[in-house]
PDB file of C-alpha atoms and ligand atoms in Angstrom:
ATOM      1  CA  MET Y  70      -0.006   0.499  -0.037  1.00 43.00           C
ATOM      2  CA  ALA Y  71       2.812   2.559   0.958  1.00 48.00           C
ATOM      3  CA  SER Y  72       4.598   1.497  -2.242  1.00 48.00           C
ATOM      4  CA  LYS Y  73       1.485   2.312  -4.385  1.00 50.00           C
ATOM      5  CA  LYS Y  74       0.902   5.643  -2.732  1.00 49.00           C
ATOM      6  CA  MET Y  75       4.598   6.442  -3.312  1.00 44.00           C
ATOM      7  CA  ALA Y  76       4.268   5.554  -6.799  1.00 45.00           C
ATOM      8  CA  LEU Y  77       1.016   8.199  -7.209  1.00 41.00           C
ATOM      9  CA  LEU Y  78       3.079  10.634  -5.433  1.00 41.00           C
ATOM     10  CA  ALA Y  79       5.824  10.254  -7.939  1.00 44.00           C
ATOM     11  CA  VAL Y  80       3.428  10.067 -11.143  1.00 41.00           C
ATOM     12  CA  ALA Y  81       1.757  13.758  -9.855  1.00 42.00           C
ATOM     13  CA  ALA Y  82       5.286  15.038  -9.014  1.00 42.00           C
ATOM     14  CA  GLY Y  83       6.181  14.225 -12.349  1.00 41.00           C
ATOM     15  CA  LEU Y  84       3.085  15.959 -14.018  1.00 38.00           C
ATOM     16  CA  LEU Y  85       3.782  19.369 -11.965  1.00 37.00           C
ATOM     17  CA  CYS Y  86       7.254  19.018 -13.656  1.00 34.00           C
ATOM     18  CA  MET Y  87       6.131  18.676 -16.512  1.00 38.00           C
ATOM     19  CA  SER Y  88       3.458  21.105 -16.823  1.00 37.00           C
ATOM     20  CA  ALA Y  89       6.386  23.929 -15.403  1.00 37.00           C
ATOM     21  CA  LEU Y  90       8.490  22.745 -17.871  1.00 41.00           C
ATOM     22  CA  LEU Y  91       5.763  23.126 -20.572  1.00 43.00           C
ATOM     23  CA  ASN Y  92       4.720  26.669 -19.092  1.00 44.00           C
ATOM     24  CA  GLY Y  93       8.563  27.709 -19.077  1.00 41.00           C
ATOM     25  CA  ALA Y  94       9.120  26.987 -22.839  1.00 39.00           C
ATOM     26  CA  GLU Y  95       6.244  28.846 -23.617  1.00 43.00           C
ATOM     27  CA  ALA Y  96       6.993  31.953 -21.767  1.00 51.00           C
ATOM     28  CA  SER Y  97      10.938  31.576 -23.017  1.00 64.00           C
ATOM     29  CA  CYS Y  98      11.614  29.570 -26.264  1.00 82.00           C
ATOM     30  CA  GLY Y  99       9.927  31.251 -28.979  1.00 94.00           C
ATOM     31  CA  GLY Y 100       6.046  30.567 -29.722  1.00 95.00           C
ATOM     32  CA  PHE Y 101       5.505  34.396 -29.997  1.00 96.00           C
ATOM     33  CA  THR Y 102       2.607  33.756 -32.937  1.00 96.00           C
ATOM     34  CA  ALA Y 103       0.459  32.615 -30.239  1.00 95.00           C
ATOM     35  CA  SER Y 104       0.331  35.674 -28.624  1.00 95.00           C
ATOM     36  CA  CYS Y 105       0.980  38.245 -31.013  1.00 96.00           C
ATOM     37  CA  GLN Y 106      -1.321  39.145 -34.214  1.00 94.00           C
ATOM     38  CA  GLY Y 107      -0.897  40.933 -37.366  1.00 88.00           C
ATOM     39  CA  PRO Y 108      -0.080  42.779 -39.480  1.00 91.00           C
ATOM     40  CA  PHE Y 109       3.620  41.080 -38.943  1.00 96.00           C
ATOM     41  CA  SER Y 110       5.969  42.611 -41.131  1.00 96.00           C
ATOM     42  CA  VAL Y 111       9.570  42.370 -41.583  1.00 97.00           C
ATOM     43  CA  THR Y 112      11.122  45.582 -42.802  1.00 96.00           C
ATOM     44  CA  GLY Y 113      14.790  44.803 -43.801  1.00 96.00           C
ATOM     45  CA  SER Y 114      15.415  42.811 -40.899  1.00 97.00           C
ATOM     46  CA  ILE Y 115      13.084  44.236 -38.717  1.00 98.00           C
ATOM     47  CA  LEU Y 116      10.160  41.949 -37.620  1.00 98.00           C
ATOM     48  CA  SER Y 117       7.234  43.882 -35.965  1.00 98.00           C
ATOM     49  CA  ALA Y 118       3.410  42.531 -34.807  1.00 97.00           C
ATOM     50  CA  ASP Y 119       1.167  43.559 -31.781  1.00 98.00           C
ATOM     51  CA  CYS Y 120       2.004  41.411 -28.800  1.00 97.00           C
ATOM     52  CA  ALA Y 121      -0.246  40.732 -25.871  1.00 97.00           C
ATOM     53  CA  ASN Y 122       1.038  41.748 -22.930  1.00 96.00           C
ATOM     54  CA  ASP Y 123       0.368  39.794 -19.239  1.00 95.00           C
ATOM     55  CA  ALA Y 124      -2.855  42.212 -18.849  1.00 97.00           C
ATOM     56  CA  GLY Y 125      -3.747  40.989 -22.368  1.00 96.00           C
ATOM     57  CA  ASN Y 126      -3.448  44.500 -24.133  1.00 97.00           C
ATOM     58  CA  PHE Y 127      -1.754  44.335 -27.588  1.00 97.00           C
ATOM     59  CA  ALA Y 128       0.662  46.654 -28.257  1.00 96.00           C
ATOM     60  CA  PHE Y 129       3.262  47.227 -31.327  1.00 97.00           C
ATOM     61  CA  SER Y 130       6.413  45.582 -30.966  1.00 98.00           C
ATOM     62  CA  SER Y 131       9.957  45.414 -32.841  1.00 98.00           C
ATOM     63  CA  LEU Y 132      12.247  43.174 -32.723  1.00 98.00           C
ATOM     64  CA  ASP Y 133      16.099  43.456 -35.031  1.00 98.00           C
ATOM     65  CA  LEU Y 134      16.592  39.922 -36.620  1.00 98.00           C
ATOM     66  CA  ASN Y 135      20.010  40.944 -37.108  1.00 98.00           C
ATOM     67  CA  SER Y 136      21.541  40.660 -34.144  1.00 98.00           C
ATOM     68  CA  PHE Y 137      20.578  37.079 -33.791  1.00 97.00           C
ATOM     69  CA  LEU Y 138      21.088  35.652 -37.345  1.00 98.00           C
ATOM     70  CA  SER Y 139      24.257  35.372 -39.543  1.00 98.00           C
ATOM     71  CA  ASN Y 140      25.030  33.912 -42.918  1.00 98.00           C
ATOM     72  CA  ASP Y 141      26.758  30.930 -42.588  1.00 98.00           C
ATOM     73  CA  ASN Y 142      27.755  30.128 -46.754  1.00 98.00           C
ATOM     74  CA  GLY Y 143      23.928  30.339 -47.729  1.00 98.00           C
ATOM     75  CA  ASN Y 144      22.841  29.439 -44.592  1.00 98.00           C
ATOM     76  CA  LEU Y 145      20.915  31.533 -41.474  1.00 98.00           C
ATOM     77  CA  VAL Y 146      22.131  30.246 -38.546  1.00 97.00           C
ATOM     78  CA  GLU Y 147      22.820  31.847 -34.871  1.00 96.00           C
ATOM     79  CA  GLY Y 148      25.018  34.692 -34.958  1.00 96.00           C
ATOM     80  CA  ASN Y 149      24.570  38.338 -36.223  1.00 97.00           C
ATOM     81  CA  ASP Y 150      24.627  40.534 -38.872  1.00 98.00           C
ATOM     82  CA  TYR Y 151      23.134  38.348 -41.847  1.00 98.00           C
ATOM     83  CA  ILE Y 152      21.705  41.462 -43.745  1.00 97.00           C
ATOM     84  CA  ALA Y 153      26.385  42.148 -44.273  1.00 98.00           C
ATOM     85  CA  THR Y 154      25.862  39.690 -47.017  1.00 98.00           C
ATOM     86  CA  CYS Y 155      21.974  38.395 -47.310  1.00 98.00           C
ATOM     87  CA  THR Y 156      19.387  40.754 -49.199  1.00 98.00           C
ATOM     88  CA  PRO Y 157      16.119  40.395 -46.810  1.00 97.00           C
ATOM     89  CA  GLU Y 158      13.144  38.921 -48.830  1.00 96.00           C
ATOM     90  CA  GLY Y 159      10.103  38.771 -47.002  1.00 95.00           C
ATOM     91  CA  PHE Y 160       8.398  36.438 -44.762  1.00 97.00           C
ATOM     92  CA  ALA Y 161       5.104  33.738 -44.231  1.00 96.00           C
ATOM     93  CA  PRO Y 162       3.858  32.419 -41.207  1.00 94.00           C
ATOM     94  CA  ILE Y 163       2.705  29.103 -42.018  1.00 94.00           C
ATOM     95  CA  GLY Y 164       1.045  27.021 -39.083  1.00 91.00           C
ATOM     96  CA  SER Y 165       3.327  27.073 -35.972  1.00 92.00           C
ATOM     97  CA  SER Y 166       5.836  28.547 -37.677  1.00 96.00           C
ATOM     98  CA  PHE Y 167       7.130  31.850 -39.276  1.00 97.00           C
ATOM     99  CA  PHE Y 168       9.763  31.991 -41.571  1.00 98.00           C
ATOM    100  CA  VAL Y 169      11.933  34.835 -42.812  1.00 98.00           C
ATOM    101  CA  TYR Y 170      13.471  34.412 -46.017  1.00 98.00           C
ATOM    102  CA  ALA Y 171      16.578  36.000 -47.623  1.00 98.00           C
ATOM    103  CA  ASN Y 172      18.645  35.641 -50.414  1.00 98.00           C
ATOM    104  CA  CYS Y 173      22.277  35.029 -48.803  1.00 98.00           C
ATOM    105  CA  ALA Y 174      25.714  34.691 -50.386  1.00 98.00           C
ATOM    106  CA  GLN Y 175      27.857  31.592 -49.938  1.00 98.00           C
ATOM    107  CA  GLU Y 176      31.355  31.743 -50.174  1.00 97.00           C
ATOM    108  CA  ASP Y 177      32.605  31.636 -53.286  1.00 98.00           C
ATOM    109  CA  GLY Y 178      29.987  34.469 -54.330  1.00 97.00           C
ATOM    110  CA  THR Y 179      26.844  32.368 -55.657  1.00 98.00           C
ATOM    111  CA  VAL Y 180      23.595  34.003 -53.989  1.00 98.00           C
ATOM    112  CA  VAL Y 181      21.195  31.054 -52.669  1.00 98.00           C
ATOM    113  CA  SER Y 182      17.355  31.179 -51.236  1.00 98.00           C
ATOM    114  CA  ALA Y 183      17.721  31.032 -47.387  1.00 98.00           C
ATOM    115  CA  SER Y 184      15.191  30.809 -44.957  1.00 98.00           C
ATOM    116  CA  TYR Y 185      14.561  30.500 -41.153  1.00 98.00           C
ATOM    117  CA  ASP Y 186      11.800  29.599 -38.700  1.00 97.00           C
ATOM    118  CA  ILE Y 187      12.376  32.375 -35.684  1.00 97.00           C
ATOM    119  CA  ASN Y 188       8.888  31.316 -34.206  1.00 96.00           C
ATOM    120  CA  ASN Y 189      11.148  28.728 -32.320  1.00 94.00           C
ATOM    121  CA  ASN Y 190      13.342  31.633 -31.132  1.00 96.00           C
ATOM    122  CA  VAL Y 191      11.221  34.801 -30.855  1.00 97.00           C
ATOM    123  CA  SER Y 192       8.964  34.714 -27.703  1.00 96.00           C
ATOM    124  CA  ASN Y 193       6.303  37.560 -26.360  1.00 95.00           C
ATOM    125  CA  ASP Y 194       8.044  38.828 -23.223  1.00 95.00           C
ATOM    126  CA  ASN Y 195       4.626  40.563 -21.988  1.00 95.00           C
ATOM    127  CA  GLY Y 196       4.085  42.263 -24.751  1.00 96.00           C
ATOM    128  CA  VAL Y 197       7.952  42.815 -26.144  1.00 96.00           C
ATOM    129  CA  LEU Y 198       9.102  41.040 -28.616  1.00 97.00           C
ATOM    130  CA  SER Y 199      12.579  39.144 -27.385  1.00 96.00           C
ATOM    131  CA  TRP Y 200      15.427  36.416 -28.793  1.00 95.00           C
ATOM    132  CA  HIS Y 201      15.914  33.234 -26.818  1.00 89.00           C
ATOM    133  CA  SER Y 202      18.096  30.390 -27.994  1.00 70.00           C
ATOM    134  CA  CYS Y 203      16.957  27.492 -25.748  1.00 68.00           C
TER     135      CYS Y 203
HETATM  136  C1  NAG R 307      16.401  29.327 -31.838  1.00 78.55           C
HETATM  137  O1  NAG R 307      16.615  27.852 -31.391  1.00 78.55           O
HETATM  138  C2  NAG R 307      16.901  26.908 -31.285  1.00 78.55           C
HETATM  139  C3  NAG R 307      16.201  25.836 -30.412  1.00 78.55           C
HETATM  140  O2  NAG R 307      15.039  26.070 -29.954  1.00 78.55           O
HETATM  141  C4  NAG R 307      17.895  26.827 -31.152  1.00 78.55           C
HETATM  142  O3  NAG R 307      18.711  25.870 -31.744  1.00 78.55           O
HETATM  143  C5  NAG R 307      19.027  27.579 -32.515  1.00 78.55           C
HETATM  144  O4  NAG R 307      20.184  27.905 -32.355  1.00 78.55           O
HETATM  145  C6  NAG R 307      18.341  29.046 -32.117  1.00 78.55           C
HETATM  146  N1  NAG R 307      18.828  29.880 -33.350  1.00 78.55           N
HETATM  147  C7  NAG R 307      19.220  30.742 -33.314  1.00 78.55           C
HETATM  148  C8  NAG R 307      19.379  31.677 -34.460  1.00 78.55           C
HETATM  149  O5  NAG R 307      19.561  31.553 -31.969  1.00 78.55           O
END
């Protein structure tokens, strides 16, 4: 009997822990499209949206993606200053993804099309767009 109780407690603790993790992930590891609304825009490297704060009020927020993305031989990766060698080509919210597109130069000068799903990295922190690498 005692061991059954212990097992139940362990399961309950596990569930609490999991929900804390899930809430944490939601709050700080991307997913801005869930609590921000259009009109979304990416002008040059500046992402803009109307984002809800904790009180539920929407306000305009923007974030310069150029501080977080870099061009690695034609691929968008973690870093900065991608627009030095990439030309921004717009964006597309698709399902729970939010792709930004750019034409990026490879090391040999060939320009290729690159994209990055920033919804894994951009979150809405109390109405303010912010970048997190999780
Ligand atoms: C975005 O987040 C993922 C994990 O969620 C991480 O692996 C990746 O490095 C991040 N991207 C950038 C450009 O920081």
